[in-house]
Short mmCIF file of C-alpha atoms in Angstrom, two decimals:
data_model
loop_
_atom_site.label_atom_id
_atom_site.label_comp_id
_atom_site.label_asym_id
_atom_site.label_seq_id
_atom_site.Cartn_x
_atom_site.Cartn_y
_atom_site.Cartn_z
CA MET A 1 113.51 62.10 157.01
CA LEU A 2 112.12 59.76 154.35
CA ILE A 3 110.73 57.45 157.03
CA THR A 4 109.18 60.35 158.97
CA GLY A 5 107.62 61.80 155.81
CA ALA A 6 106.14 58.45 154.77
CA THR A 7 104.69 57.88 158.24
CA THR A 8 103.12 61.36 158.36
CA THR A 9 101.58 60.94 154.90
CA SER A 10 100.12 57.55 155.82
CA ALA A 11 98.64 58.89 159.07
CA GLN A 12 97.10 61.89 157.27
CA GLN A 13 95.50 59.64 154.67
CA SER A 14 94.13 57.43 157.43
CA VAL A 15 92.61 60.19 159.55
CA ASP A 16 91.03 61.99 156.57
CA VAL A 17 89.45 58.81 155.24
CA ARG A 18 88.24 57.55 158.64
CA THR A 19 86.75 60.90 159.67
CA ASP A 20 84.80 61.07 156.41
CA GLU A 21 83.80 57.42 156.73
CA ALA A 22 82.27 57.91 160.19
CA ARG A 23 80.46 61.03 158.98
CA ASN A 24 79.14 59.22 155.90
CA PHE A 25 78.00 56.20 157.90
CA ILE A 26 75.52 58.29 159.87
CA GLY A 27 74.01 59.55 156.61
CA ASP A 28 73.95 56.08 155.03
CA PHE A 29 72.47 54.59 158.20
CA THR A 30 69.71 57.23 158.22
CA GLN A 31 68.91 56.57 154.54
CA ILE A 32 68.55 52.82 155.13
CA VAL A 33 66.32 53.30 158.18
CA ASP A 34 64.19 55.88 156.34
CA ALA A 35 63.74 53.67 153.26
CA ALA A 36 62.91 50.63 155.40
CA GLU A 37 60.37 52.59 157.46
CA ARG A 38 58.65 54.10 154.43
CA SER A 39 58.62 50.75 152.66
CA ARG A 40 57.07 49.09 155.70
CA LEU A 41 54.01 51.30 155.26
CA LEU A 42 53.27 49.98 151.78
CA LEU A 43 50.62 47.31 152.00
CA GLN A 44 51.32 44.02 150.30
CA THR A 45 48.70 42.74 147.90
CA ASP A 46 48.48 39.47 146.00
CA ASP A 47 45.92 40.36 143.36
CA GLY A 48 44.54 43.31 141.41
CA SER A 49 47.70 43.98 139.43
CA ASP A 50 45.97 43.05 136.20
CA ILE A 51 43.00 45.37 136.77
CA SER A 52 42.72 48.72 134.98
CA PHE A 53 40.49 51.72 135.69
CA ALA A 54 38.73 51.05 132.39
CA ASP A 55 37.56 47.70 133.80
CA VAL A 56 36.09 49.51 136.81
CA LEU A 57 34.30 52.07 134.62
CA ALA A 58 32.80 49.25 132.59
CA ASN A 59 31.44 47.59 135.76
CA PRO A 60 31.11 50.32 138.41
CA ASP A 61 28.84 48.24 140.67
CA ASP A 62 31.01 45.10 140.62
CA VAL A 63 32.16 44.97 144.26
CA VAL A 64 34.82 42.31 143.69
CA LEU A 65 36.29 44.19 140.74
CA ASN A 66 36.35 47.46 142.69
CA PHE A 67 38.02 45.77 145.66
CA ARG A 68 40.72 44.29 143.45
CA TRP A 69 41.22 47.73 141.88
CA ALA A 70 41.63 49.30 145.34
CA LYS A 71 44.24 46.70 146.26
CA ALA A 72 46.09 47.43 143.03
CA GLN A 73 46.04 51.14 143.88
CA ILE A 74 47.46 50.41 147.33
CA ALA A 75 50.16 48.18 145.86
CA ARG A 76 51.49 50.98 143.67
CA GLY A 77 51.22 53.60 146.42
CA ASP A 78 48.06 55.47 145.33
CA VAL A 79 46.60 55.52 148.84
CA ARG A 80 44.21 58.44 148.29
CA GLY A 81 42.78 56.83 145.18
CA ALA A 82 42.29 53.57 147.08
CA SER A 83 40.47 55.47 149.83
CA ALA A 84 37.89 56.79 147.36
CA THR A 85 37.46 53.34 145.78
CA LEU A 86 36.95 51.61 149.14
CA GLU A 87 34.51 54.26 150.30
CA ARG A 88 32.47 53.71 147.13
CA ILE A 89 32.38 49.94 147.80
CA LEU A 90 31.13 50.47 151.37
CA VAL A 91 28.31 52.67 150.06
CA LEU A 92 27.23 49.70 147.92
CA ASP A 93 27.61 47.17 150.76
CA PRO A 94 28.46 48.51 154.25
CA ASP A 95 28.70 45.03 155.82
CA LEU A 96 31.83 43.88 153.95
CA ALA A 97 34.29 43.44 156.83
CA ALA A 98 37.34 42.84 154.62
CA VAL A 99 36.71 46.04 152.68
CA ARG A 100 36.12 48.06 155.85
CA LEU A 101 39.41 46.74 157.26
CA TYR A 102 41.28 47.92 154.18
CA TYR A 103 39.49 51.26 154.37
CA ALA A 104 40.41 51.75 158.03
CA ILE A 105 44.06 50.92 157.31
CA VAL A 106 44.12 53.37 154.39
CA LEU A 107 42.71 56.12 156.61
CA TYR A 108 45.42 55.33 159.15
CA ARG A 109 48.03 55.59 156.40
CA LEU A 110 46.59 58.99 155.43
CA ASP A 111 46.92 60.12 159.07
CA SER A 112 43.12 60.56 159.38
CA LEU A 113 43.28 59.08 162.85
CA ASP A 114 39.78 60.01 164.08
CA GLU A 115 38.12 58.51 161.00
CA ALA A 116 40.39 55.45 161.15
CA ARG A 117 39.50 54.86 164.80
CA ALA A 118 35.78 55.10 163.99
CA GLN A 119 36.15 52.51 161.22
CA PHE A 120 38.22 50.14 163.39
CA GLU A 121 35.74 50.39 166.27
CA ARG A 122 32.81 49.76 163.94
CA LEU A 123 34.66 46.77 162.51
CA ARG A 124 35.46 45.50 166.01
CA ALA A 125 31.73 45.28 166.71
CA MET A 126 31.21 43.08 163.66
CA ASN A 127 31.64 39.32 163.55
CA VAL A 128 35.36 39.08 162.70
CA SER A 129 37.92 36.33 163.25
CA PRO A 130 40.28 36.39 166.28
CA ASP A 131 43.23 37.21 163.99
CA VAL A 132 41.44 40.22 162.51
CA ALA A 133 40.36 41.31 165.99
CA ALA A 134 44.01 41.17 167.12
CA ASP A 135 45.03 43.29 164.09
CA ILE A 136 42.33 45.83 164.93
CA ASP A 137 43.56 46.07 168.51
CA ARG A 138 47.13 46.64 167.28
CA TYR A 139 45.99 49.49 165.04
CA LEU A 140 43.92 51.07 167.82
CA SER A 141 46.99 50.88 170.07
CA ALA A 142 49.12 52.43 167.29
CA ILE A 143 46.61 55.29 166.95
CA ASP A 144 46.88 55.96 170.68
CA THR A 145 50.68 55.95 170.39
CA ARG A 146 50.68 58.41 167.51
CA ARG A 147 48.42 60.73 169.47
CA LYS A 148 50.94 60.94 172.33
CA ARG A 149 53.00 64.10 172.55
CA LEU A 150 56.13 62.22 173.58
CA HIS A 151 57.57 59.80 170.99
CA GLN A 152 60.59 57.57 171.45
CA TYR A 153 62.36 55.31 168.97
CA LEU A 154 65.23 52.88 169.35
CA THR A 155 67.03 51.60 166.25
CA MET A 156 69.74 48.95 166.36
CA THR A 157 71.89 47.63 163.51
CA PHE A 158 74.40 44.79 163.42
CA GLY A 159 76.34 43.48 160.46
CA SER A 160 79.62 43.00 158.67
CA GLN A 161 81.48 44.52 155.77
CA ILE A 162 84.43 43.49 153.63
CA ASP A 163 86.78 45.97 151.94
CA SER A 164 89.27 45.35 149.15
CA ASN A 165 91.52 48.23 150.29
CA ARG A 166 90.64 48.87 153.92
CA ASN A 167 93.77 50.92 154.66
CA ALA A 168 93.19 53.24 151.65
CA ALA A 169 96.67 52.49 150.28
CA PRO A 170 97.78 54.22 147.04
CA SER A 171 96.60 52.38 143.94
CA ASP A 172 99.97 52.54 142.16
CA LYS A 173 101.87 51.35 145.28
CA GLN A 174 104.02 54.48 145.01
CA GLN A 175 104.18 57.68 147.02
CA LEU A 176 105.92 61.04 147.09
CA VAL A 177 108.20 61.72 150.05
CA THR A 178 109.84 65.19 150.06
CA GLY A 179 109.32 65.33 146.29
CA THR A 180 110.87 61.91 145.57
CA LEU A 181 108.68 59.18 144.11
CA THR A 182 109.36 55.96 146.00
CA ASN A 183 107.98 52.44 145.82
CA ILE A 184 105.95 51.20 148.78
CA THR A 185 107.70 48.09 150.02
CA ALA A 186 106.17 47.47 153.45
CA SER A 187 103.30 44.98 153.16
CA GLU A 188 101.19 46.84 155.77
CA ASP A 189 101.30 49.97 153.56
CA LYS A 190 100.04 48.15 150.46
CA PRO A 191 96.31 47.65 149.75
CA ARG A 192 94.91 45.18 152.33
CA ASN A 193 91.48 43.58 152.34
CA ASP A 194 89.76 43.01 155.66
CA ILE A 195 86.44 42.18 157.29
CA ALA A 196 84.84 44.36 159.94
CA HIS A 197 82.01 43.66 162.36
CA ILE A 198 79.78 46.70 162.78
CA GLY A 199 77.19 47.76 165.33
CA ALA A 200 75.15 50.95 165.53
CA MET A 201 72.42 52.20 167.84
CA ARG A 202 70.29 55.32 167.68
CA TYR A 203 67.83 56.59 170.26
CA ASP A 204 65.41 59.33 169.18
CA VAL A 205 62.99 61.23 171.37
CA SER A 206 60.65 64.04 170.34
CA TYR A 207 58.04 66.10 172.16
CA ASP A 208 55.11 67.83 170.50
CA LEU A 209 54.82 71.34 171.93
CA GLY A 210 51.04 71.29 171.49
CA TYR A 211 50.70 73.87 168.73
CA GLN A 212 48.36 73.27 165.83
CA GLU A 213 51.26 73.57 163.38
CA GLY A 214 53.06 70.64 165.06
CA HIS A 215 56.16 72.37 166.45
CA GLU A 216 58.39 69.95 168.35
CA VAL A 217 61.71 69.61 170.12
CA PHE A 218 63.87 66.51 169.76
CA ALA A 219 67.09 64.81 170.76
CA ALA A 220 69.07 61.90 169.39
CA LEU A 221 71.93 59.74 170.64
CA THR A 222 73.88 57.79 168.01
CA GLY A 223 76.66 55.30 168.61
CA TYR A 224 78.67 53.45 165.96
CA GLY A 225 81.52 50.96 166.18
CA SER A 226 83.56 49.06 163.60
CA ASP A 227 85.89 46.26 164.73
CA GLN A 228 88.40 45.07 162.13
CA VAL A 229 89.35 41.40 162.08
CA GLN A 230 92.98 41.98 161.05
CA ILE A 231 93.84 45.71 160.93
CA ASP A 232 93.15 46.67 164.54
CA SER A 233 94.68 50.11 164.03
CA LEU A 234 91.61 50.98 161.91
CA ASP A 235 88.96 50.06 164.50
CA LEU A 236 86.58 53.01 164.35
CA GLY A 237 84.15 54.39 166.92
CA SER A 238 81.80 57.35 166.97
CA PHE A 239 79.30 58.75 169.46
CA SER A 240 77.15 61.84 168.85
CA VAL A 241 74.42 63.82 170.58
CA ASP A 242 71.90 65.99 168.72
CA LEU A 243 69.54 68.57 170.23
CA GLY A 244 67.14 70.48 168.04
CA ALA A 245 63.70 71.82 167.26
CA ARG A 246 61.37 71.58 164.29
CA ILE A 247 59.31 74.70 163.60
CA ARG A 248 56.52 74.16 161.09
CA GLY A 249 54.41 76.64 159.23
CA GLY A 250 52.14 75.39 156.48
CA TYR A 251 54.36 74.16 153.65
CA PHE A 252 57.55 75.39 155.34
CA SER A 253 59.66 74.07 158.21
CA LEU A 254 62.83 75.24 159.96
CA THR A 255 65.11 72.87 161.89
CA PRO A 256 67.99 74.21 164.03
CA VAL A 257 70.28 71.51 165.54
CA ILE A 258 73.36 71.54 167.76
CA ASN A 259 75.64 68.49 167.89
CA GLN A 260 78.64 67.09 169.71
CA THR A 261 80.55 64.15 168.26
CA VAL A 262 83.48 62.15 169.59
CA GLN A 263 85.39 59.74 167.34
CA SER A 264 88.03 57.15 168.15
CA LEU A 265 90.56 55.28 166.03
CA SER A 266 92.15 52.08 167.33
CA ARG A 267 90.23 52.69 170.60
CA GLU A 268 91.95 56.05 171.13
CA LYS A 269 89.92 59.25 171.02
CA TYR A 270 91.26 61.50 168.29
CA LEU A 271 88.45 63.94 167.45
CA THR A 272 85.94 66.07 169.34
CA SER A 273 83.58 68.09 167.16
CA ARG A 274 81.01 70.67 168.25
CA SER A 275 78.70 71.83 165.51
CA GLY A 276 75.48 73.57 164.64
CA ARG A 277 73.31 73.49 161.56
CA LEU A 278 70.14 75.16 160.35
CA ARG A 279 67.94 73.47 157.76
CA ALA A 280 64.93 74.87 155.91
CA ASP A 281 62.41 72.72 154.00
CA TRP A 282 59.81 73.99 151.59
CA ASN A 283 57.13 71.70 150.14
CA ILE A 284 56.43 73.64 146.95
CA ARG A 285 54.15 70.84 145.69
CA PRO A 286 52.79 67.63 147.23
CA ASP A 287 55.45 65.69 145.31
CA THR A 288 58.36 68.18 145.53
CA ASN A 289 60.43 69.29 148.50
CA LEU A 290 63.23 71.87 148.37
CA TYR A 291 65.73 72.14 151.21
CA GLY A 292 68.76 74.17 152.18
CA GLU A 293 71.18 73.89 155.08
CA VAL A 294 74.13 75.80 156.52
CA SER A 295 76.49 74.35 159.13
CA TYR A 296 79.51 75.18 161.26
CA ALA A 297 81.79 72.83 163.22
CA ASP A 298 84.73 73.33 165.54
CA GLU A 299 86.91 70.23 165.18
CA ARG A 300 89.59 69.47 167.78
CA TYR A 301 92.00 66.63 167.01
CA GLN A 302 94.41 65.08 169.46
CA ASN A 303 97.46 62.94 168.78
CA THR A 304 97.36 59.17 169.15
CA THR A 305 99.88 56.36 169.36
CA GLU A 306 99.61 55.92 165.60
CA SER A 307 100.17 59.58 164.75
CA SER A 308 101.78 62.55 166.48
CA ALA A 309 100.56 65.08 163.90
CA LEU A 310 96.77 64.88 164.19
CA ARG A 311 96.56 68.19 166.05
CA LEU A 312 97.52 69.88 162.78
CA HIS A 313 94.03 68.99 161.46
CA SER A 314 92.24 71.01 164.18
CA GLY A 315 90.17 73.93 162.99
CA GLN A 316 86.79 75.05 161.71
CA ARG A 317 84.56 73.51 159.08
CA TYR A 318 81.90 75.49 157.20
CA GLY A 319 79.26 73.94 154.99
CA ALA A 320 76.31 74.82 152.76
CA ARG A 321 73.92 72.32 151.26
CA THR A 322 70.88 72.46 149.02
CA GLY A 323 68.79 69.95 147.16
CA VAL A 324 65.43 68.71 146.01
CA ASN A 325 63.35 65.60 146.74
CA TYR A 326 60.92 64.59 144.01
CA ALA A 327 58.37 61.81 144.54
CA TRP A 328 57.40 60.27 141.22
CA SER A 329 54.92 58.25 143.28
CA PRO A 330 54.67 57.35 146.99
CA SER A 331 57.02 54.44 146.30
CA ASN A 332 59.43 56.11 143.88
CA ARG A 333 61.62 59.03 145.01
CA THR A 334 64.66 60.88 143.64
CA THR A 335 66.95 63.25 145.55
CA ILE A 336 69.54 65.64 144.11
CA ASP A 337 71.96 66.99 146.72
CA LEU A 338 74.60 69.73 146.27
CA ASN A 339 77.27 70.49 148.89
CA ALA A 340 79.93 73.16 149.30
CA GLY A 341 82.39 73.26 152.19
CA LYS A 342 85.49 74.87 153.59
CA LYS A 343 87.95 73.42 156.13
CA GLU A 344 90.26 75.79 158.00
CA ALA A 345 92.99 73.72 159.71
CA ALA A 346 95.93 74.58 161.96
CA ARG A 347 98.21 74.10 158.94
CA ASN A 348 97.16 75.25 155.51
CA PHE A 349 98.30 72.03 153.82
CA ASN A 350 95.39 70.41 155.74
CA SER A 351 92.94 73.19 154.75
CA TYR A 352 90.76 72.75 151.68
CA ASP A 353 87.64 73.82 149.79
CA SER A 354 85.19 71.16 148.66
CA LEU A 355 82.31 70.77 146.22
CA SER A 356 80.17 67.67 145.72
CA ALA A 357 76.95 66.50 144.10
CA GLU A 358 74.94 63.37 144.79
CA LEU A 359 72.04 61.70 143.02
CA ILE A 360 69.96 59.29 145.13
CA HIS A 361 67.02 57.18 143.99
CA ALA A 362 64.88 54.87 146.12
CA TYR A 363 62.14 52.52 144.95
CA LEU A 364 59.85 50.82 147.45
CA PHE A 365 58.33 47.48 146.53
CA GLY A 366 55.26 45.88 148.06
CA GLY A 367 55.65 43.90 151.24
CA GLY A 368 58.31 46.15 152.74
CA SER A 369 61.24 45.56 150.36
CA TYR A 370 63.14 48.41 148.74
CA ILE A 371 66.12 49.27 146.60
CA SER A 372 68.21 52.44 146.85
CA GLY A 373 71.10 53.62 144.72
CA SER A 374 73.31 56.70 144.75
CA VAL A 375 76.13 58.32 142.78
CA ARG A 376 78.30 60.99 144.36
CA TYR A 377 81.11 63.05 142.87
CA GLY A 378 83.27 65.44 144.89
CA LEU A 379 86.25 67.74 144.46
CA ASP A 380 88.65 68.79 147.25
CA GLN A 381 91.17 71.57 146.57
CA TYR A 382 93.89 72.04 149.23
CA ARG A 383 95.31 75.48 150.02
CA ASP A 384 99.07 74.93 150.38
CA PRO A 385 101.53 72.21 149.38
CA ASP A 386 102.86 69.85 152.05
CA PHE A 387 106.66 70.02 151.83
CA LEU A 388 107.01 66.57 153.47
CA VAL A 389 105.20 65.22 150.41
CA THR A 390 106.05 67.52 147.50
CA GLY A 391 109.44 68.79 148.64
CA ASN A 392 110.27 72.07 146.93
CA SER A 393 107.45 71.70 144.41
CA PRO A 394 104.57 74.20 144.77
CA GLN A 395 102.06 71.49 143.80
CA HIS A 396 98.73 71.84 145.62
CA ARG A 397 96.84 68.63 146.35
CA GLN A 398 93.58 68.13 144.44
CA ASP A 399 91.33 65.07 144.96
CA ARG A 400 88.36 63.97 142.85
CA THR A 401 86.19 61.31 144.48
CA THR A 402 83.44 59.16 142.97
CA ARG A 403 81.26 56.88 145.08
CA LEU A 404 78.71 54.40 143.69
CA ARG A 405 76.37 52.69 146.15
CA LEU A 406 73.47 50.24 145.78
CA THR A 407 71.34 48.77 148.60
CA TYR A 408 68.55 46.20 148.62
CA GLY A 409 66.59 45.48 151.77
CA ALA A 410 63.47 43.72 153.01
CA PRO A 411 61.88 42.58 156.28
CA LEU A 412 62.50 39.04 157.48
CA SER A 413 58.73 38.48 157.30
CA GLN A 414 59.16 38.04 153.54
CA MET A 415 61.39 35.02 154.18
CA LEU A 416 59.85 33.50 157.32
CA PRO A 417 56.63 31.45 157.03
CA ASP A 418 54.00 32.41 159.61
CA ASP A 419 54.06 28.93 161.12
CA LEU A 420 57.85 28.54 161.13
CA PHE A 421 57.99 28.19 164.92
CA GLY A 422 54.63 26.48 165.34
CA ASP A 423 51.31 27.88 166.51
CA SER A 424 51.96 28.27 170.24
CA LYS A 425 51.87 31.63 172.01
CA THR A 426 55.66 31.54 172.49
CA ALA A 427 56.15 30.76 168.79
CA GLY A 428 53.98 33.75 167.94
CA GLN A 429 56.07 36.01 170.18
CA ILE A 430 59.29 34.80 168.56
CA TYR A 431 57.87 35.43 165.09
CA ALA A 432 56.55 38.87 166.13
CA PHE A 433 60.07 39.84 167.26
CA LEU A 434 61.88 38.54 164.16
CA ALA A 435 59.41 39.52 161.40
CA PRO A 436 60.01 43.33 161.51
CA ILE A 437 63.81 42.95 161.39
CA ASN A 438 65.05 44.48 158.17
CA TRP A 439 67.96 42.86 156.35
CA SER A 440 69.93 44.79 153.77
CA VAL A 441 72.86 44.12 151.48
CA THR A 442 74.96 46.93 150.02
CA GLY A 443 77.60 47.13 147.34
CA GLU A 444 79.84 50.20 147.16
CA TYR A 445 82.73 51.35 145.00
CA LEU A 446 84.86 54.34 145.99
CA ASN A 447 87.47 55.81 143.67
CA THR A 448 89.67 58.80 144.56
CA GLU A 449 91.84 60.34 141.86
CA SER A 450 94.53 62.79 142.95
CA ASN A 451 97.33 64.78 141.37
CA ILE A 452 99.55 63.38 144.14
CA PRO A 453 99.92 59.56 144.07
CA ASN A 454 99.87 59.27 147.89
CA TYR A 455 96.13 60.04 147.93
CA GLU A 456 94.97 58.15 144.85
CA TYR A 457 93.18 54.94 145.82
CA HIS A 458 90.07 52.86 145.24
CA ASN A 459 88.07 50.46 147.39
CA ALA A 460 85.26 47.97 146.77
CA ARG A 461 82.99 47.23 149.72
CA ALA A 462 80.16 44.81 150.49
CA GLN A 463 77.95 45.17 153.58
CA PHE A 464 75.25 43.09 155.23
CA PHE A 465 73.11 44.54 158.02
CA LEU A 466 70.21 43.50 160.24
CA THR A 467 68.18 46.45 161.55
CA ARG A 468 65.36 46.52 164.11
CA ARG A 469 63.34 49.56 165.15
CA TRP A 470 61.12 49.94 168.19
CA GLU A 471 58.62 52.71 168.90
CA PHE A 472 57.43 53.37 172.44
#
């Protein structure tokens, strides 16, 4: 009985942690891609940082001073201000090709595509260098792409991570079995560090329905795999399909989504989840977005070689989420996220209510680099005691989880010289493929405190990823 109880407890800990891990990875993956994409839009500048608006007011007709001020505005994310500055310069001297190029790019950034095209075409007719002409052609092509009703994106990520306690073993190396506190003696049940190789791919497609408001339908396919070097029983896989629509109306948008997800552990399918969610966003100010979301999931577990009790986790999951995004500037954003959930499982000792809060902050540097940090705290309160763990005690499991996470990322173009591979056409193609690849390094600390020692553990994790995104 002691052996059976210990095995069941270990399997339950494993499946709970791995299910949450796969779910969290999709969110973390989306945050990294979003930060990298937004950071990519910030233009890099190498001067102007020492210029103030007072200097411009003192010399309003100084073209060089105004240009440096515009570049400083772009560097800190004030794109609209830079647009006005550049337009003023072109009134003074309309033949400045470098200024017109910056102005056209700023208009493109502001999504004023007709005006941007007019500026690029006017610039194309001027006497510009072959490199600038090639840049103009790329922007004109990008404008045509953005005007298409059908948009497709492919994002791929590869990397590795190392964990100090990959198997989520109890911190005190003790566990309750039928109410008796026992020492963990088996080495495989003690905290084990391990390295995993990770790959993820996401394909997104959206179609503009042709309405002025910008209503669209979309779909996404996401695959994720984690291959452990030593603990093969914790190899994790996940594949999900999303179908949804985005209904826009002025400052408000509504996004209904249906989803199906399949997860595997040690290359055996153990979970099929069908879910739906409805999200509402309200841009109350240009710098403030409020959102709310409700969700429902039907989760069906099946037993595996490692555990014959996973079916007891099957049931329904209900969730509600609300939060706010505040942009201090275009390059500086804070998110506060609040979650409440309820899991109804086949056995009440696997059913629980949850509450969590997360604070996320992202800062985008010039040149495409960024840093993002988050702090999350959650509470899970289980309904009934598990007699295989607590014996005759009526003790209900209660977990308190804290997760700290910090990510820094940048494109490879910051590290690769333009002439690294020479100046041939092939060398240029190699550089063009490698330069947009985003590298990121993440440090994470997860600590779960529980009133039952079986579920109290902590883990330190380091990750390194390479991410590439294509639009077509």
